[in-house]
Coordinates of C-alpha atoms and ligand atoms in Angstrom, one line a residue:
M1 CA -14.4 -16.7 3.4
T2 CA -11.8 -19.3 4.2
E3 CA -9.6 -18.6 7.3
T4 CA -6.1 -17.4 6.6
P5 CA -3.5 -15.4 8.5
H6 CA -3.9 -11.6 8.2
K7 CA -0.9 -9.5 7.2
M8 CA -2.7 -6.2 7.4
S9 CA -6.0 -5.2 9.0
A10 CA -7.8 -1.9 8.5
R11 CA -10.5 -0.9 11.0
G12 CA -12.9 2.0 10.4
V13 CA -10.6 3.8 8.0
S14 CA -11.8 7.1 6.5
V15 CA -9.9 9.4 4.2
F16 CA -10.7 13.1 3.7
Y17 CA -9.3 15.5 1.1
G18 CA -10.0 18.8 2.8
D19 CA -13.6 18.4 3.9
K20 CA -14.5 16.0 1.1
Q21 CA -14.6 12.3 2.3
A22 CA -13.2 9.9 -0.3
V23 CA -13.1 6.7 1.8
K24 CA -15.8 5.9 4.3
D25 CA -15.3 3.7 7.3
V26 CA -13.5 0.8 5.6
S27 CA -12.6 -2.3 7.5
I28 CA -10.8 -5.1 5.7
D29 CA -8.2 -7.8 6.3
I30 CA -5.4 -8.5 3.8
A31 CA -4.3 -12.1 3.8
M32 CA -0.6 -13.1 3.8
D33 CA -0.9 -15.8 1.2
K34 CA -3.5 -14.3 -1.2
V35 CA -3.8 -11.7 -3.8
T36 CA -6.6 -9.2 -2.9
A37 CA -8.1 -7.2 -5.7
F38 CA -9.8 -3.8 -5.1
I39 CA -12.4 -3.2 -7.8
G40 CA -15.1 -0.6 -8.5
P41 CA -15.9 2.3 -10.7
S42 CA -13.5 5.2 -11.3
G43 CA -13.4 7.7 -8.4
C44 CA -14.8 5.3 -5.8
G45 CA -11.7 5.5 -3.5
K46 CA -9.7 2.5 -4.5
S47 CA -6.4 4.3 -5.0
T48 CA -7.0 6.5 -1.9
F49 CA -7.6 3.4 0.2
L50 CA -4.6 1.5 -1.2
R51 CA -2.4 4.4 -0.3
T52 CA -3.5 4.3 3.3
L53 CA -1.8 0.9 3.6
N54 CA 1.7 2.4 3.3
R55 CA 0.9 6.0 4.3
M56 CA 1.4 7.3 0.8
N57 CA -1.4 9.7 1.5
D58 CA 1.0 11.5 3.9
T59 CA 2.5 13.0 0.8
I60 CA -0.8 14.7 -0.2
P61 CA -1.1 17.9 2.0
S62 CA -4.9 18.0 2.0
A63 CA -5.3 14.3 2.9
R64 CA -6.3 13.2 6.4
V65 CA -6.7 9.5 7.5
T66 CA -8.7 8.3 10.5
G67 CA -9.1 4.8 11.8
D68 CA -6.5 2.1 12.4
I69 CA -4.3 0.1 10.1
M70 CA -2.3 -2.7 11.5
L71 CA 0.7 -4.5 10.0
D72 CA 1.4 -7.7 11.9
G73 CA -0.6 -6.2 14.7
E74 CA 1.4 -2.9 14.8
N75 CA -0.4 0.4 14.1
I76 CA 1.3 1.9 11.1
Y77 CA -0.1 5.4 12.0
S78 CA 1.5 5.4 15.5
S79 CA 4.2 8.0 16.1
A80 CA 6.7 5.2 16.7
M81 CA 6.4 4.0 13.1
D82 CA 9.3 4.9 10.8
V83 CA 7.6 5.8 7.5
V84 CA 10.7 5.1 5.4
Q85 CA 10.9 1.7 6.9
L86 CA 7.2 1.1 6.5
R87 CA 7.4 1.9 2.8
A88 CA 10.1 -0.7 2.4
R89 CA 8.0 -3.3 4.2
V90 CA 4.9 -2.3 2.2
G91 CA 6.1 -1.5 -1.3
M92 CA 4.1 0.1 -4.0
V93 CA 3.9 -0.1 -7.8
F94 CA 2.1 2.6 -9.6
Q95 CA -0.1 2.8 -12.7
K96 CA 2.5 4.5 -14.8
P97 CA 6.0 2.8 -14.6
N98 CA 8.3 5.3 -12.9
P99 CA 11.9 4.0 -13.0
F100 CA 14.5 6.5 -11.8
P101 CA 16.5 8.1 -14.7
K102 CA 19.4 5.9 -13.8
S103 CA 20.8 2.5 -14.9
I104 CA 18.8 -0.7 -14.6
Y105 CA 21.3 -1.8 -11.9
E106 CA 21.0 1.4 -9.9
N107 CA 17.2 1.3 -10.0
V108 CA 17.2 -2.0 -8.1
A109 CA 20.4 -1.3 -6.0
Y110 CA 19.3 2.0 -4.6
G111 CA 16.8 0.8 -2.0
P112 CA 19.0 -2.0 -0.6
R113 CA 21.9 0.4 -0.4
I114 CA 20.1 3.1 1.6
H115 CA 18.5 0.5 3.8
G116 CA 21.9 -1.0 4.5
L117 CA 20.9 -4.5 3.3
A118 CA 24.1 -5.1 1.3
P119 CA 27.4 -4.9 3.2
S120 CA 29.5 -5.5 0.1
K121 CA 29.4 -5.1 -3.7
P122 CA 28.9 -8.8 -4.2
D123 CA 26.0 -8.8 -1.8
L124 CA 24.4 -5.9 -3.7
D125 CA 25.0 -7.7 -7.0
A126 CA 23.3 -10.8 -5.7
I127 CA 20.3 -8.8 -4.5
V128 CA 20.0 -7.1 -7.8
E129 CA 20.2 -10.4 -9.7
R130 CA 17.7 -12.1 -7.4
S131 CA 15.2 -9.2 -7.5
L132 CA 15.4 -9.0 -11.3
K133 CA 14.9 -12.8 -11.5
R134 CA 11.9 -12.7 -9.3
A135 CA 10.4 -9.9 -11.4
G136 CA 10.9 -12.0 -14.5
L137 CA 13.3 -9.4 -16.1
W138 CA 16.7 -10.9 -15.6
E139 CA 17.1 -12.7 -18.9
E140 CA 16.1 -9.6 -20.8
V141 CA 18.5 -7.2 -19.1
K142 CA 21.4 -9.2 -17.6
D143 CA 23.8 -8.1 -20.4
R144 CA 22.9 -4.4 -20.2
L145 CA 22.5 -3.6 -16.5
Q146 CA 24.2 -0.3 -17.1
D147 CA 21.7 0.9 -19.6
S148 CA 19.1 3.4 -18.5
G149 CA 16.0 2.0 -16.9
T150 CA 13.9 4.5 -18.9
A151 CA 15.1 3.1 -22.2
L152 CA 13.2 -0.2 -21.5
S153 CA 9.8 -0.9 -23.0
G154 CA 6.8 0.0 -20.8
G155 CA 6.2 -3.6 -19.7
Q156 CA 9.9 -4.0 -18.9
Q157 CA 9.9 -0.7 -16.9
Q158 CA 6.9 -1.9 -14.9
R159 CA 8.8 -5.2 -14.1
L160 CA 11.8 -3.1 -13.2
C161 CA 9.6 -1.2 -10.7
I162 CA 8.5 -4.5 -9.3
A163 CA 12.1 -5.6 -9.0
R164 CA 12.9 -2.3 -7.2
A165 CA 10.1 -3.0 -4.7
I166 CA 11.2 -6.6 -4.2
A167 CA 14.8 -5.6 -3.6
V168 CA 14.2 -4.2 -0.1
D169 CA 12.6 -7.4 1.0
P170 CA 9.0 -6.2 1.4
E171 CA 6.2 -8.1 3.2
V172 CA 3.4 -6.5 1.3
I173 CA 3.3 -5.2 -2.3
L174 CA 0.6 -2.7 -3.3
M175 CA -0.1 -2.3 -7.0
D176 CA -2.3 0.4 -8.4
E177 CA -3.6 -0.6 -11.8
P178 CA -0.1 -1.8 -12.7
A179 CA -1.0 -3.0 -16.2
S180 CA -3.4 -0.3 -17.3
A181 CA -0.7 1.6 -19.3
L182 CA 0.5 -1.7 -21.0
D183 CA -0.3 -3.6 -24.1
P184 CA -2.0 -7.1 -23.8
I185 CA 1.3 -9.0 -24.0
A186 CA 3.0 -6.9 -21.3
T187 CA -0.2 -7.1 -19.3
A188 CA -0.2 -10.9 -19.4
K189 CA 3.4 -11.0 -18.2
I190 CA 2.5 -8.8 -15.2
E191 CA -0.4 -11.0 -14.4
E192 CA 1.8 -14.1 -14.6
L193 CA 4.3 -12.4 -12.4
I194 CA 1.6 -11.7 -9.8
H195 CA 0.9 -15.4 -9.7
E196 CA 4.5 -16.2 -9.1
L197 CA 4.9 -13.7 -6.3
R198 CA 1.8 -14.9 -4.5
G199 CA 2.7 -16.6 -1.2
R200 CA 6.0 -14.9 -0.8
Y201 CA 4.4 -11.4 -0.4
A202 CA 0.9 -10.3 0.5
I203 CA -0.4 -8.5 -2.6
A204 CA -3.2 -6.0 -3.0
I205 CA -4.0 -4.8 -6.5
V206 CA -6.3 -2.1 -7.7
T207 CA -7.8 -2.8 -11.0
H208 CA -10.9 -1.5 -12.9
N209 CA -10.6 -4.5 -15.2
M210 CA -12.9 -7.2 -13.7
Q211 CA -11.5 -10.0 -15.9
Q212 CA -8.1 -9.2 -14.5
A213 CA -9.4 -9.2 -10.9
A214 CA -10.9 -12.7 -11.6
R215 CA -7.7 -13.9 -13.2
V216 CA -5.2 -12.8 -10.6
S217 CA -6.9 -12.6 -7.2
Q218 CA -8.3 -15.0 -4.7
R219 CA -10.1 -12.3 -2.8
T220 CA -12.0 -9.3 -4.1
A221 CA -13.2 -6.1 -2.5
F222 CA -15.8 -4.1 -4.3
F223 CA -15.8 -0.4 -3.6
H224 CA -18.5 2.1 -4.5
L225 CA -18.7 5.8 -3.6
G226 CA -16.0 5.5 -1.0
T227 CA -17.5 2.5 0.9
L228 CA -16.5 -1.1 0.8
V229 CA -19.7 -2.7 -0.4
E230 CA -18.6 -6.4 -0.4
Y231 CA -15.5 -8.4 0.3
G232 CA -15.1 -12.1 -0.2
D233 CA -13.5 -14.9 -2.1
T234 CA -13.1 -13.9 -5.7
D235 CA -15.2 -16.8 -7.0
Q236 CA -18.1 -15.9 -4.7
I237 CA -18.0 -12.2 -5.6
F238 CA -18.1 -13.0 -9.3
T239 CA -20.6 -15.9 -9.2
T240 CA -22.9 -15.2 -6.2
P241 CA -22.5 -11.6 -5.0
R242 CA -24.6 -10.9 -1.9
E243 CA -25.1 -7.2 -2.6
E244 CA -27.3 -5.8 -5.3
R245 CA -24.7 -3.1 -6.1
T246 CA -21.9 -5.7 -6.5
K247 CA -24.2 -7.6 -8.9
D248 CA -25.0 -4.5 -10.9
Y249 CA -21.3 -3.7 -11.2
I250 CA -20.0 -7.1 -12.2
T251 CA -22.8 -7.5 -14.8
G252 CA -21.8 -4.2 -16.3
R253 CA -24.9 -2.2 -15.3
Y254 CA -22.7 0.7 -14.4
G255 CA -19.1 1.6 -15.1
Ligands
ADP301 N1 -5.0 14.3 -4.3 C1 -6.4 14.4 -4.3 N2 -6.9 15.6 -3.9 C2 -8.3 15.8 -3.8 N3 -9.2 14.8 -4.2 C3 -8.7 13.6 -4.6 C4 -7.2 13.4 -4.7 N4 -7.1 12.1 -5.1 C5 -8.3 11.6 -5.3 N5 -9.3 12.5 -5.0 C6 -10.7 12.3 -5.0 O1 -11.1 11.2 -4.2 C7 -12.0 10.4 -4.7 C8 -11.5 9.0 -4.9 O2 -10.4 9.0 -5.8 P1 -9.5 7.7 -6.1 O3 -9.0 7.2 -4.8 O4 -8.4 8.2 -7.0 O5 -10.5 6.7 -6.8 P2 -10.2 5.5 -7.7 O6 -8.8 5.0 -7.6 O7 -11.2 4.5 -7.3 O8 -10.5 5.9 -9.2 C9 -12.4 11.0 -6.1 O9 -13.5 11.8 -5.9 C10 -11.2 11.9 -6.4 O10 -11.5 13.0 -7.2
MG302 MG1 -7.3 4.9 -8.9

């Protein structure tokens, strides 16, 4: 793999739900300037591992995480880490678009307001506009910012959720199958957006769609039964996988 600065590093990460182990001893580096795709069959621990990167598993009572995860060299599981701050720095977009039942404006303005990023109304307006522009949604909503976010189409709602994540100036954006509930046109827009966001944010995306992984990512991590089987440049993973299990998966021998 080509050398590149690491934004996040996981070392020996395991996740348990009660006494069932869902993620087994995963070590991986997430690059600053690349999109990293997590692929693998359903139930192999992709979402569980993704959630360790911003401590979203903290919200699941039975979940327990061991190992170390560093963000810019700082352990995010240390007691000194402010989890609210962490989740602004490492934002997340879920499979099902989940805008708040509030206006489009409010969906984007909420985070910057509670994080104190906008001292005045014009500052807040500017953040909302910039975030919606970066999420590729501004032109479609600029004349109806007071309409409800939930009245938008599914694809627009997902871009609104991306704008909401962007609004608090994250360093990393985690996406868990962000297009799996969307039609092909809305999916293409999300993929295009991921291209545009690359470089500004470190991006990790879970997808069970291998074509999507090949299109949007520069690095691919293949998970199977809770373990990280292989991690490399996306081209290499899809053309010359080193592991038999990776080869079997990408050639469709198992789902
Ligand atoms: N909240 C939960 N409680 C208990 N088990 C869970 C929970 N979430 C996921 N699991 C289990 O952990 C394993 C990995 O799931 P998940 O991370 O969702 O896989 P993937 O995203 O690859 O489909 C599965 O066996 C799943 O049933
Ligand atoms: Mg999942």
